mmCIF file of C-alpha atoms in Angstrom:
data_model
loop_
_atom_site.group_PDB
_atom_site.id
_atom_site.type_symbol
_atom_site.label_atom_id
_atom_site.label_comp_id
_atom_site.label_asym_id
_atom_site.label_seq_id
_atom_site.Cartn_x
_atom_site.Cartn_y
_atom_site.Cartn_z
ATOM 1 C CA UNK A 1 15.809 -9.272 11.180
ATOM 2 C CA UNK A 2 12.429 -8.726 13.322
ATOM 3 C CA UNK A 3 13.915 -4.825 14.072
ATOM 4 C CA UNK A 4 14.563 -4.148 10.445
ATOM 5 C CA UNK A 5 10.903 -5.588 9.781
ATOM 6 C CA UNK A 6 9.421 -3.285 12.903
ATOM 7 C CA UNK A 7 11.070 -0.470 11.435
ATOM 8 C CA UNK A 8 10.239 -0.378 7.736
ATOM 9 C CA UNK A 9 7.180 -0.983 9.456
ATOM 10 C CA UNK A 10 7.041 2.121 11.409
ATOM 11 C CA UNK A 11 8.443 4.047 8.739
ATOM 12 C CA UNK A 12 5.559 2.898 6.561
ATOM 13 C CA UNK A 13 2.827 4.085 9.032
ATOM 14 C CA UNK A 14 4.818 7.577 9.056
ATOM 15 C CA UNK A 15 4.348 7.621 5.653
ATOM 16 C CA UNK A 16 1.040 6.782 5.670
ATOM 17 C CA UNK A 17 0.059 9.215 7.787
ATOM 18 C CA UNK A 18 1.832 12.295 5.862
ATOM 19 C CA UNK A 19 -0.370 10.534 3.084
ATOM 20 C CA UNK A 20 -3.557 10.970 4.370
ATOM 21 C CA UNK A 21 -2.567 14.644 5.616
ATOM 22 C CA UNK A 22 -0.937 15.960 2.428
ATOM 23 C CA UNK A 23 -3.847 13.911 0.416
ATOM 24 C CA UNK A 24 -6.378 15.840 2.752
ATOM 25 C CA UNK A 25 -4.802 19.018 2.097
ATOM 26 C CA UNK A 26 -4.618 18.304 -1.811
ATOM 27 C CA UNK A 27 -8.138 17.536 -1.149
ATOM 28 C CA UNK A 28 -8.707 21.419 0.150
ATOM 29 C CA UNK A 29 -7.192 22.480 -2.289
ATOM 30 C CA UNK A 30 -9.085 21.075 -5.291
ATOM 31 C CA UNK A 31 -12.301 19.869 -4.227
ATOM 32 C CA UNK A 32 -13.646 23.061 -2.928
ATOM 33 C CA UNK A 33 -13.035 22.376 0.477
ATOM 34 C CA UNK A 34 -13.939 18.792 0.415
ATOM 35 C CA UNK A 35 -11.071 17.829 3.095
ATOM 36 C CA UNK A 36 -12.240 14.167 3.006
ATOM 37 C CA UNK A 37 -13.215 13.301 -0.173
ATOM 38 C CA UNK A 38 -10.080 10.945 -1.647
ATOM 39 C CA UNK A 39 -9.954 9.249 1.632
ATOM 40 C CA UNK A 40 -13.392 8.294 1.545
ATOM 41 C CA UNK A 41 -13.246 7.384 -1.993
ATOM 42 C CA UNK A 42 -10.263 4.801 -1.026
ATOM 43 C CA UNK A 43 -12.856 3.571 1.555
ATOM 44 C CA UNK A 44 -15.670 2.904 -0.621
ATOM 45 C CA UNK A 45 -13.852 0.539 -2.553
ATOM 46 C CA UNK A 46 -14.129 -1.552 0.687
ATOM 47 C CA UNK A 47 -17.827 -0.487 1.951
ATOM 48 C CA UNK A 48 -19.345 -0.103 -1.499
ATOM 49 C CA UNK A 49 -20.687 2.993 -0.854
ATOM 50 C CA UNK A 50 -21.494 5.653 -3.324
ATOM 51 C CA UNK A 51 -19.689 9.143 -2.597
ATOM 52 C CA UNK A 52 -22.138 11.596 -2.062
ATOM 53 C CA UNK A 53 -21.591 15.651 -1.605
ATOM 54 C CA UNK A 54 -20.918 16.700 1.905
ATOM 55 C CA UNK A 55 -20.052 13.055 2.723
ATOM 56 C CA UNK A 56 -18.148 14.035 5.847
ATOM 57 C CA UNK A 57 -16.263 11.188 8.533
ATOM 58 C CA UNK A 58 -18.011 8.414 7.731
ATOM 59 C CA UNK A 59 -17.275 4.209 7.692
ATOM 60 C CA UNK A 60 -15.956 4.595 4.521
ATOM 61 C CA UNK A 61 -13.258 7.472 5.228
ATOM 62 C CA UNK A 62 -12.191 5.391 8.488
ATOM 63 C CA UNK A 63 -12.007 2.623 6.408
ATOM 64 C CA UNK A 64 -9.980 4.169 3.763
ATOM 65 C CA UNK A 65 -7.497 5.962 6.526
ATOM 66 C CA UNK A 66 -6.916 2.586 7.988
ATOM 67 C CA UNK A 67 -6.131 0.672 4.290
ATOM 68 C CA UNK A 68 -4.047 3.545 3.598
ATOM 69 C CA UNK A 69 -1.885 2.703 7.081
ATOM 70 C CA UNK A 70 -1.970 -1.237 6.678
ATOM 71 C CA UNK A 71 -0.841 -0.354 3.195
ATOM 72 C CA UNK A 72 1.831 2.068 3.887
ATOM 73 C CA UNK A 73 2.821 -0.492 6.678
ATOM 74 C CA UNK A 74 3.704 -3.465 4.438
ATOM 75 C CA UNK A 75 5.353 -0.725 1.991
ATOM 76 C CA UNK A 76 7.623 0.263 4.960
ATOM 77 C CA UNK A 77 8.356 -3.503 5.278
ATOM 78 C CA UNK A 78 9.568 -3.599 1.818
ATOM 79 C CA UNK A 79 11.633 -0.346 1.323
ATOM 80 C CA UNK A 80 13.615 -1.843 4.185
ATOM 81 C CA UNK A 81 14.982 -4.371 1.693
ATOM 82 C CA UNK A 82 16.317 -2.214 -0.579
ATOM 83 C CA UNK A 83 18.600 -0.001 1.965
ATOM 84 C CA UNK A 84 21.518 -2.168 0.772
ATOM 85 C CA UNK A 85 21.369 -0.918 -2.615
ATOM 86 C CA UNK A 86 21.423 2.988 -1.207
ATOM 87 C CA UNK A 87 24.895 2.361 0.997
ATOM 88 C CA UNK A 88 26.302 1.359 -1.836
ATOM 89 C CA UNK A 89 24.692 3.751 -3.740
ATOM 90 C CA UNK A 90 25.213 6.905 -1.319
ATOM 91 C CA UNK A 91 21.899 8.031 -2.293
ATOM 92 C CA UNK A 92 19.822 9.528 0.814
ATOM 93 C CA UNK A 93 17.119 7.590 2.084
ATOM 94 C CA UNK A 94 14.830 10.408 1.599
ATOM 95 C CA UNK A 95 15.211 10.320 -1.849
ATOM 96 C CA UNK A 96 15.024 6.427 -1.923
ATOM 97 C CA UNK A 97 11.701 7.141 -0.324
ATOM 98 C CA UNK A 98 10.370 9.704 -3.650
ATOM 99 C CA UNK A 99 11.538 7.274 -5.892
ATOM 100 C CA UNK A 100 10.084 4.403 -4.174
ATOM 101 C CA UNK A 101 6.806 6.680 -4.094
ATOM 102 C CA UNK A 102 6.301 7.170 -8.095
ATOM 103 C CA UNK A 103 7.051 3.233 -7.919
ATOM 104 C CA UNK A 104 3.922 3.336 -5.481
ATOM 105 C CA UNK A 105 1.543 5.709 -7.268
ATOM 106 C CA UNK A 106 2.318 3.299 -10.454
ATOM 107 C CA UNK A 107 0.856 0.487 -8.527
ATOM 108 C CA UNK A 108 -1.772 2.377 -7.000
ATOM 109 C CA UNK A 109 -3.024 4.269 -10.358
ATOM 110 C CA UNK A 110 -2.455 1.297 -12.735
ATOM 111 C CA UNK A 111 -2.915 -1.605 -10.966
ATOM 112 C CA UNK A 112 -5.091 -1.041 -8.077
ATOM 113 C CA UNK A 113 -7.268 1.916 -8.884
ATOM 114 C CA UNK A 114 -7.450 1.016 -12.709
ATOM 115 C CA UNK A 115 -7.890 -3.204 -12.422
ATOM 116 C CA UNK A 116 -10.050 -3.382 -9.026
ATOM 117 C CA UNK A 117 -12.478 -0.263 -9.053
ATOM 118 C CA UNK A 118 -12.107 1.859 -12.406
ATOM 119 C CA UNK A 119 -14.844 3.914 -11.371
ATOM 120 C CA UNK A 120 -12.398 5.357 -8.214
ATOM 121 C CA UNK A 121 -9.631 5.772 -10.718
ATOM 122 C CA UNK A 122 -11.852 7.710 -12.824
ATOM 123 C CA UNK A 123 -12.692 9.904 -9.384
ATOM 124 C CA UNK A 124 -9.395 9.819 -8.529
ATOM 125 C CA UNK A 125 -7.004 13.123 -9.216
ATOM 126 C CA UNK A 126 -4.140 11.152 -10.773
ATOM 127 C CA UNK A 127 -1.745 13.811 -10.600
ATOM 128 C CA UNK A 128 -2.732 14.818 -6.928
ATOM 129 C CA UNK A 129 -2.249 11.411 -6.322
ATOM 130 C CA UNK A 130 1.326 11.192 -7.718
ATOM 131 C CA UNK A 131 2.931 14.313 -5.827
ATOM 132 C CA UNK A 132 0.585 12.912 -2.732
ATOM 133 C CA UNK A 133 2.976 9.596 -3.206
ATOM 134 C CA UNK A 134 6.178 11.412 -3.579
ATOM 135 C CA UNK A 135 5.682 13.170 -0.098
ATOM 136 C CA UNK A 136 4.560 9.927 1.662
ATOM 137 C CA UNK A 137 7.708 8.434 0.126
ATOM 138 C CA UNK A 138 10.601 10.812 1.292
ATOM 139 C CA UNK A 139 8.393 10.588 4.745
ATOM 140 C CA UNK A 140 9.036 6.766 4.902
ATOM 141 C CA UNK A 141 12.466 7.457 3.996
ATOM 142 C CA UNK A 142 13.256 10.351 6.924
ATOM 143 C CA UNK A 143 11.686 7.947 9.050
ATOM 144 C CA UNK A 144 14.193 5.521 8.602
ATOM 145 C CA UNK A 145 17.065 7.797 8.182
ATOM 146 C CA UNK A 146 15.522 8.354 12.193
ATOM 147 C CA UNK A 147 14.938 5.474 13.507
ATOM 148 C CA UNK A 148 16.974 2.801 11.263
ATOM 149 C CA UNK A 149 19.449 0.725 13.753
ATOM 150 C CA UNK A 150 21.561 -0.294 10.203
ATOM 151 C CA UNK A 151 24.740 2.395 9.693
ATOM 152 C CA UNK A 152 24.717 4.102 6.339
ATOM 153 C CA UNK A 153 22.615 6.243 4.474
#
């Protein structure tokens, strides 16, 4: 049981890291050049900072990087559970991962973002966010289809 915890654990923080690099990429992409902004916006929910142009690597972006790992972490922990389902299933775990990543975003833009700190969701690129999530989700998912001890999938 502790190995299938350690490794939807691992596969979490894989995840979590092709979040914050696709999310910093996104960022390039659409906020002229601003390669840290979401990040740091995810941090000032913790620090209470106000974002600010030019912001750059700051307490709030390390802050933010390391919710979005913790986060991504426990996630890992819980797609574990539902690699039962995708034997059966035959589905790939990749795929489990995408789906389980619109599942995430949900949370993240409705819950989270809109409940605790509507001002980040209003700062937020929703739809950025939501193809951000899809990537980090198949990455969770190759990462188990790597290093997952369970046969199947």
């Amino acid at each position: 049981m502790s190995t299938k915890l350690t490794e939807g654990f691992f596969a979490g923080l894989a995840g979590g890291l092709a979040f914050i690099i696709v999310l910093m990429i996104a960022d390039v992409s659409t906020r002229a050049g601003d390669i840290l902004y979401t990040v740091t916006l995810l941090g000032t929910i913790l620090t209470g900072a106000t974002m600010s142009a030019g912001i750059g690597l700051s307490t709030s972006f390390l802050l933010g990087a390391l919710l979005i790992l913790v986060v991504f972490g426990i996630l890992g922990v819980g797609i574990v559970n539902y690699l039962p389902i995708i034997y059966r299933l035959g589905v790939p775990k990749w795929v489990l991962g995408a789906i389980y990543g619109i599942f995430i975003w949900l949370l993240l833009f409705c819950f989270f973002l809109g409940v605790i700190s509507p001002n980040a969701a209003k700062l937020a690129n929703g739809w950025g966010l939501f193809i951000v999530k899809i990537h980090a989700g198949s990455a969770m998912g190759l990462a188990l289809t790597c290093i997952s001890s369970e046969k199947g999938g």
